[in-house]
Tab-separated table of C-alpha atoms and ligand atoms in Angstrom:
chain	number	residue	atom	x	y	z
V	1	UNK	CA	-14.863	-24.834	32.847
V	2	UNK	CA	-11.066	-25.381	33.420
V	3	UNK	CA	-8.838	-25.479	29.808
V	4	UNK	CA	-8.194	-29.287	30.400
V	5	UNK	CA	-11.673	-29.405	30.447
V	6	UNK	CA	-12.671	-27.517	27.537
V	7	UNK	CA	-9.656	-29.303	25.471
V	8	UNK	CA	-11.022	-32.648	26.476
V	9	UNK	CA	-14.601	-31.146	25.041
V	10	UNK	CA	-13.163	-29.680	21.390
V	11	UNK	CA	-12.546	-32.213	18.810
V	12	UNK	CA	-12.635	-32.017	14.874
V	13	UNK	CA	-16.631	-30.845	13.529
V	14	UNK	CA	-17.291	-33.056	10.851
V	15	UNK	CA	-21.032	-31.736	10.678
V	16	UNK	CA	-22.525	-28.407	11.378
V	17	UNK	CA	-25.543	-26.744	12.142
V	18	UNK	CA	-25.684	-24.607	8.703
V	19	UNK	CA	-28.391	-22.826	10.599
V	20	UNK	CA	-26.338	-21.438	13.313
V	21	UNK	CA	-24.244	-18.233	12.826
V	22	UNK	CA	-21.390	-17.592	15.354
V	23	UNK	CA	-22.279	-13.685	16.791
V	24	UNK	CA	-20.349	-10.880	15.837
V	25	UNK	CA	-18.678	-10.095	19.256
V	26	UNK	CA	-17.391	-13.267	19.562
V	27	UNK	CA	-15.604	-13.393	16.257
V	28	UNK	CA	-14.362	-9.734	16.568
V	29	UNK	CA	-13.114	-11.552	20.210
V	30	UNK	CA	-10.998	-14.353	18.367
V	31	UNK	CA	-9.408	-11.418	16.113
V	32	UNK	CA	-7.934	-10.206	18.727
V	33	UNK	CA	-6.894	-13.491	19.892
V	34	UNK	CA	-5.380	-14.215	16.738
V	35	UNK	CA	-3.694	-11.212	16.868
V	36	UNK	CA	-2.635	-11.501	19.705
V	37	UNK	CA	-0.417	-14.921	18.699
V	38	UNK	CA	2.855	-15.313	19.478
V	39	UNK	CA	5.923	-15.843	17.631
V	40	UNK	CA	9.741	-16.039	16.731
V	41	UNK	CA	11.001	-12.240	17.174
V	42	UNK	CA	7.934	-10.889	17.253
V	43	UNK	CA	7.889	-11.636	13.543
V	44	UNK	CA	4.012	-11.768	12.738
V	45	UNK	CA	4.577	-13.755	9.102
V	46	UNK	CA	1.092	-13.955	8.450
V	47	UNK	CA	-2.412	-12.529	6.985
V	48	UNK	CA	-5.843	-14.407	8.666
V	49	UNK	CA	-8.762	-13.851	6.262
V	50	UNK	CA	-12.134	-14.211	8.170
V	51	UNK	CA	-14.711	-15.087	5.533
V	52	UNK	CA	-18.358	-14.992	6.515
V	53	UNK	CA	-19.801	-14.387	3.555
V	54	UNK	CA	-21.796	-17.324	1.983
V	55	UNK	CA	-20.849	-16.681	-1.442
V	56	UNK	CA	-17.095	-15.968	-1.101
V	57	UNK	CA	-17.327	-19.093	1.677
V	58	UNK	CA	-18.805	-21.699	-1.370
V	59	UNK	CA	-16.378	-20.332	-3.371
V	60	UNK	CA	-13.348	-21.635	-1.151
V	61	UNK	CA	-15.090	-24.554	-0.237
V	62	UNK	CA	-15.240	-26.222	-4.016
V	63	UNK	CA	-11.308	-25.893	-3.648
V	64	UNK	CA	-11.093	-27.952	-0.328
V	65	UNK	CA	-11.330	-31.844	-1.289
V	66	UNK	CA	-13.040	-33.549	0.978
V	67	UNK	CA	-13.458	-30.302	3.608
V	68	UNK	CA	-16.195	-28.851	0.809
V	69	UNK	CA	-19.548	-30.151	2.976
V	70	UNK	CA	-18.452	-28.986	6.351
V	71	UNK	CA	-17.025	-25.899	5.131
V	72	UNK	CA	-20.641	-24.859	3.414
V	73	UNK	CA	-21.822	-25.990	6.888
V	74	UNK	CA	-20.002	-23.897	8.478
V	75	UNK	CA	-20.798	-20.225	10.153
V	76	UNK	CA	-17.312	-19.076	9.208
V	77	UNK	CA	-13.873	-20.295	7.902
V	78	UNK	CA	-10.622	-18.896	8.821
V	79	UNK	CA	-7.755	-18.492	6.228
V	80	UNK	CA	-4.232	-18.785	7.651
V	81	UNK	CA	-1.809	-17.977	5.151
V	82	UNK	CA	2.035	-17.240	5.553
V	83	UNK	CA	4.115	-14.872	3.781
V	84	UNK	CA	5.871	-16.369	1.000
V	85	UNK	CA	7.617	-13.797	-0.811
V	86	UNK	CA	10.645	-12.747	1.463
V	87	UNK	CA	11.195	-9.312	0.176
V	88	UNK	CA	7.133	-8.445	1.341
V	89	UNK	CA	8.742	-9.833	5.029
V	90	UNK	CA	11.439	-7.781	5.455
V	91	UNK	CA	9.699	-5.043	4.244
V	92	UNK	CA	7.200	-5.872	6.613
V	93	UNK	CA	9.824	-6.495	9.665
V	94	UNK	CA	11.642	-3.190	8.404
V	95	UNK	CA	8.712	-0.861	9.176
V	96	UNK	CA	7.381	-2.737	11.864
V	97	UNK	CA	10.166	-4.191	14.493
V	98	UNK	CA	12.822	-2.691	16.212
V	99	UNK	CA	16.547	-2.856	15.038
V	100	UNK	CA	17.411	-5.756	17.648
V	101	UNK	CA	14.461	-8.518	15.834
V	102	UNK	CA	15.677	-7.149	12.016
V	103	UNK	CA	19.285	-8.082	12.923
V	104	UNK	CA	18.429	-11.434	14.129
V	105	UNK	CA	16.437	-12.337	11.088
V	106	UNK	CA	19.811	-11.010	9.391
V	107	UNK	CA	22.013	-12.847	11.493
V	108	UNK	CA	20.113	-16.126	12.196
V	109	UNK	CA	17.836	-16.276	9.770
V	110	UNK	CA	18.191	-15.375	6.179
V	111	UNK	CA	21.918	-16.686	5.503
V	112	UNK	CA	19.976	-20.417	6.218
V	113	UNK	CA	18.752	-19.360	2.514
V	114	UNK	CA	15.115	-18.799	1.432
V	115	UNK	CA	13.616	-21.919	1.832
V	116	UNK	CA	14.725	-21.773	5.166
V	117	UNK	CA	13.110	-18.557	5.951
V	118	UNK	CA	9.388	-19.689	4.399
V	119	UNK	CA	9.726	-22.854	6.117
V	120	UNK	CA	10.747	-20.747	9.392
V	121	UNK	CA	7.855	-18.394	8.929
V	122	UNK	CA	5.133	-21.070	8.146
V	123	UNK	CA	5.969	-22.331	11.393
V	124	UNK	CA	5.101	-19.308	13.146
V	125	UNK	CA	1.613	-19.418	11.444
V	126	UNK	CA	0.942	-22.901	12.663
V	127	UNK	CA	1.234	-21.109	16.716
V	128	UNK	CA	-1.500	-19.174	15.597
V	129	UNK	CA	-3.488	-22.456	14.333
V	130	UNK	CA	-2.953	-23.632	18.082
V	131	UNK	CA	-4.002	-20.427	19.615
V	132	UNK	CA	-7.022	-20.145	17.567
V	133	UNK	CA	-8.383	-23.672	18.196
V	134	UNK	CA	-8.075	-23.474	21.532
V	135	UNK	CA	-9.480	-20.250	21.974
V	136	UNK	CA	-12.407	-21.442	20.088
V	137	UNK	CA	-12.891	-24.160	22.249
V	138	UNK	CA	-12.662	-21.822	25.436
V	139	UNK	CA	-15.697	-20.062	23.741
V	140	UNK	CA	-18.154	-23.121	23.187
V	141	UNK	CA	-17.550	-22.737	19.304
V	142	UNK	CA	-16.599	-25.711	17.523
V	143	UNK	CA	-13.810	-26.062	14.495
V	144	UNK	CA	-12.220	-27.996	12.098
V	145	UNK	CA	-8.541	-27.269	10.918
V	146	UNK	CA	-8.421	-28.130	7.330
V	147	UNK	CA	-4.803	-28.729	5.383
V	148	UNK	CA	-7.191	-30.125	2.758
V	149	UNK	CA	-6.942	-27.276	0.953
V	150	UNK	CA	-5.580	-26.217	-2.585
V	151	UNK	CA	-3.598	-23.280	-1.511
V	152	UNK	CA	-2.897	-21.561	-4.912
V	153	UNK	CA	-6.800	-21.658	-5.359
V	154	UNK	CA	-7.108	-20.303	-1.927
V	155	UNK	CA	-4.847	-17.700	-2.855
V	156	UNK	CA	-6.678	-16.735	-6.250
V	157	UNK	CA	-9.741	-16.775	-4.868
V	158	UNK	CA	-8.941	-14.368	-1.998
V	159	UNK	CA	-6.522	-11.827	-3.728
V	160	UNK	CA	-3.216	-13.227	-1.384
V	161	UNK	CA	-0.327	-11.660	-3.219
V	162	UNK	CA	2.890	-12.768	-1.681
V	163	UNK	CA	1.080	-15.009	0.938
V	164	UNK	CA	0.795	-18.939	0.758
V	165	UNK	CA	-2.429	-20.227	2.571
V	166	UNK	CA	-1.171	-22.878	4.734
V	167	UNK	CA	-4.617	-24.480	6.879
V	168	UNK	CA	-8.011	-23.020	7.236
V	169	UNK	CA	-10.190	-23.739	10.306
V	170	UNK	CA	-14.020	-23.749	9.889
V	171	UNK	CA	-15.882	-22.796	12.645
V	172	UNK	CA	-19.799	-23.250	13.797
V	173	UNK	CA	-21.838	-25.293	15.978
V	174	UNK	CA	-22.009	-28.881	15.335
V	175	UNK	CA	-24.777	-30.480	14.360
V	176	UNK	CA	-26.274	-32.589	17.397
V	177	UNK	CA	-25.364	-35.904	15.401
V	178	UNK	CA	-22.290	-35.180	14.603
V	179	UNK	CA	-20.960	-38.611	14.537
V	180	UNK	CA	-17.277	-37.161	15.254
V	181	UNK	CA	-17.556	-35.392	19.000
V	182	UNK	CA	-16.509	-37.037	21.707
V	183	UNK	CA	-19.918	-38.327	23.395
V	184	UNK	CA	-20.160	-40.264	20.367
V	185	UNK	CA	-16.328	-40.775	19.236
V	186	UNK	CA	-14.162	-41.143	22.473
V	187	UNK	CA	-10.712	-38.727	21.786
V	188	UNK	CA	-8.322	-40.867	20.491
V	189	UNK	CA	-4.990	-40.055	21.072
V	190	UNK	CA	-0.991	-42.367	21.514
V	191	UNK	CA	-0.073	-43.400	25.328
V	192	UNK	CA	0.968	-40.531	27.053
V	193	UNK	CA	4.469	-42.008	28.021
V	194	UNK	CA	5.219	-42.441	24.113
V	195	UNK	CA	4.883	-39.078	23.706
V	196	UNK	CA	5.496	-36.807	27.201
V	197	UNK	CA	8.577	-37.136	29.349
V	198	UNK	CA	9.083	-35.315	32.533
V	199	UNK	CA	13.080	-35.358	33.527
E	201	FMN	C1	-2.889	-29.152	10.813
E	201	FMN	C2	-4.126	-30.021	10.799
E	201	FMN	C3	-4.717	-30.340	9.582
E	201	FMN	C4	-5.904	-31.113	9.557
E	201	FMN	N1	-6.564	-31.300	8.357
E	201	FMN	C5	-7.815	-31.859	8.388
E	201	FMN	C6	-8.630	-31.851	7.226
E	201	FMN	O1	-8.261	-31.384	6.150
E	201	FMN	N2	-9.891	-32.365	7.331
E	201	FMN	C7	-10.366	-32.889	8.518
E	201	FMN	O2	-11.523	-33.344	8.549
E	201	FMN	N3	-9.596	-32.924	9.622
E	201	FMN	C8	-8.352	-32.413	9.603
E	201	FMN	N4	-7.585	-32.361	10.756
E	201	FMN	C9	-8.122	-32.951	12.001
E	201	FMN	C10	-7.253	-34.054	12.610
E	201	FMN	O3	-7.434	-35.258	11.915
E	201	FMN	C11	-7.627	-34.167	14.093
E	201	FMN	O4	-7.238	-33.000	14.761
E	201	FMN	C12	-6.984	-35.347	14.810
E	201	FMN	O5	-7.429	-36.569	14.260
E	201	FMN	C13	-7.318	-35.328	16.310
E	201	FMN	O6	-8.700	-35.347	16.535
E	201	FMN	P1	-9.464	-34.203	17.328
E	201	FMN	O7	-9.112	-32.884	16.676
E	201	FMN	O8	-10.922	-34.535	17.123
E	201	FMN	O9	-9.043	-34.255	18.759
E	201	FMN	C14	-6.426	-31.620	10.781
E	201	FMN	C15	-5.794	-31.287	11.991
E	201	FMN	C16	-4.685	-30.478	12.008
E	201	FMN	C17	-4.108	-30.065	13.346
């Protein structure tokens, strides 16, 4: 299957099999993928929590509005949470990146103020939202990215000192009457010359 393809194929899981677990291999695949993401200086702002277990997974669920049904559905749910205390990121960028990327954040970065810099690193995590949805749908698994969330639950729940959970992403099989996938829901998206340009 070509990418176009497979991103014409993934669309938002309302309703999952709760039957069907996603194997092991394939989510220890999309940890590398996520680890894999990309971002500004190489800054890596972020924590992704992988929760498979039921208990823990109910437990984040009754803190997700609407999300609750499809995330008990689900196989697993993936937390994506930024940093949000900037003293645990520099620390962080300190140990871990080389003098050139720590001077830019000085530089570019931090004199912008701290809201800035949060707003600038939850940005970062949201590559890694893009990454992991479309690596998902490479793989035949289906998701649901979630900002219907209540992040300082999230956070409580999960032990996230100093990290702000931004969006999680359930992820399963769908259940084959799934009202939302595209055989039965055709993609709905604005007219491509509203949105693309080539110049
Ligand atoms: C950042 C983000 C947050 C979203 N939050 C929710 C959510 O909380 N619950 C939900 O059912 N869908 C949510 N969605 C799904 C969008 O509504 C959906 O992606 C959009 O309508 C396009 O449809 P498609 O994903 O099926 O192509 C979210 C999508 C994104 C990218």
């Amino acid at each position: 299957m070509t990418f176009l393809e497979s991103m014409k194929l993934r669309y938002t899981t309302k309703k999952y099999d709760a039957a069907t677990k996603i194997d092991n291999e394939k989510i220890e695949e999309l940890k590398e993928i996520l680890h894999l993401t990309p971002s500004s200086i190489n800054s890596q702002p972020w924590k992704f929590v992988i929760v498979s277990d039921d208990e823990l997974k109910a437990k984040l669920a009754n803190a997700s509005m609407f999300n609750k049904e499809k995330i008990n559905q689900s196989s697993h749910l993936v937390v994506l949470s930024a940093i949000n205390d900037v003293s645990v990121f520099e620390k962080q960028i300190q140990e871990n990146l080389p003098q050139g990327a720590v001077d830019y954040y000085n530089k570019l970065i931090k004199p912008l103020g701290e809201e800035h810099a949060k707003n600038w690193m939850a940005r970062q995590v949201y590559i890694s939202l893009g990454v992991l949805l479309s690596a998902a749908a490479n793989m035949g698994i289906d998701s649901t990215p979630m900002e219907g969330i209540e992040p300082d639950k999230y956070a409580e729940i999960l032990g996230l000192n100093g990290y702000e959970p931004l969006v999680a992403v359930a992820l399963g099989i769908r259940d084959a009457e799934d009202f939302n996938q595209p055989e039965l829901k055709p993609k709905s998206r604005v007219k491509k010359d509203l949105v693309l340009e080539v110049r």
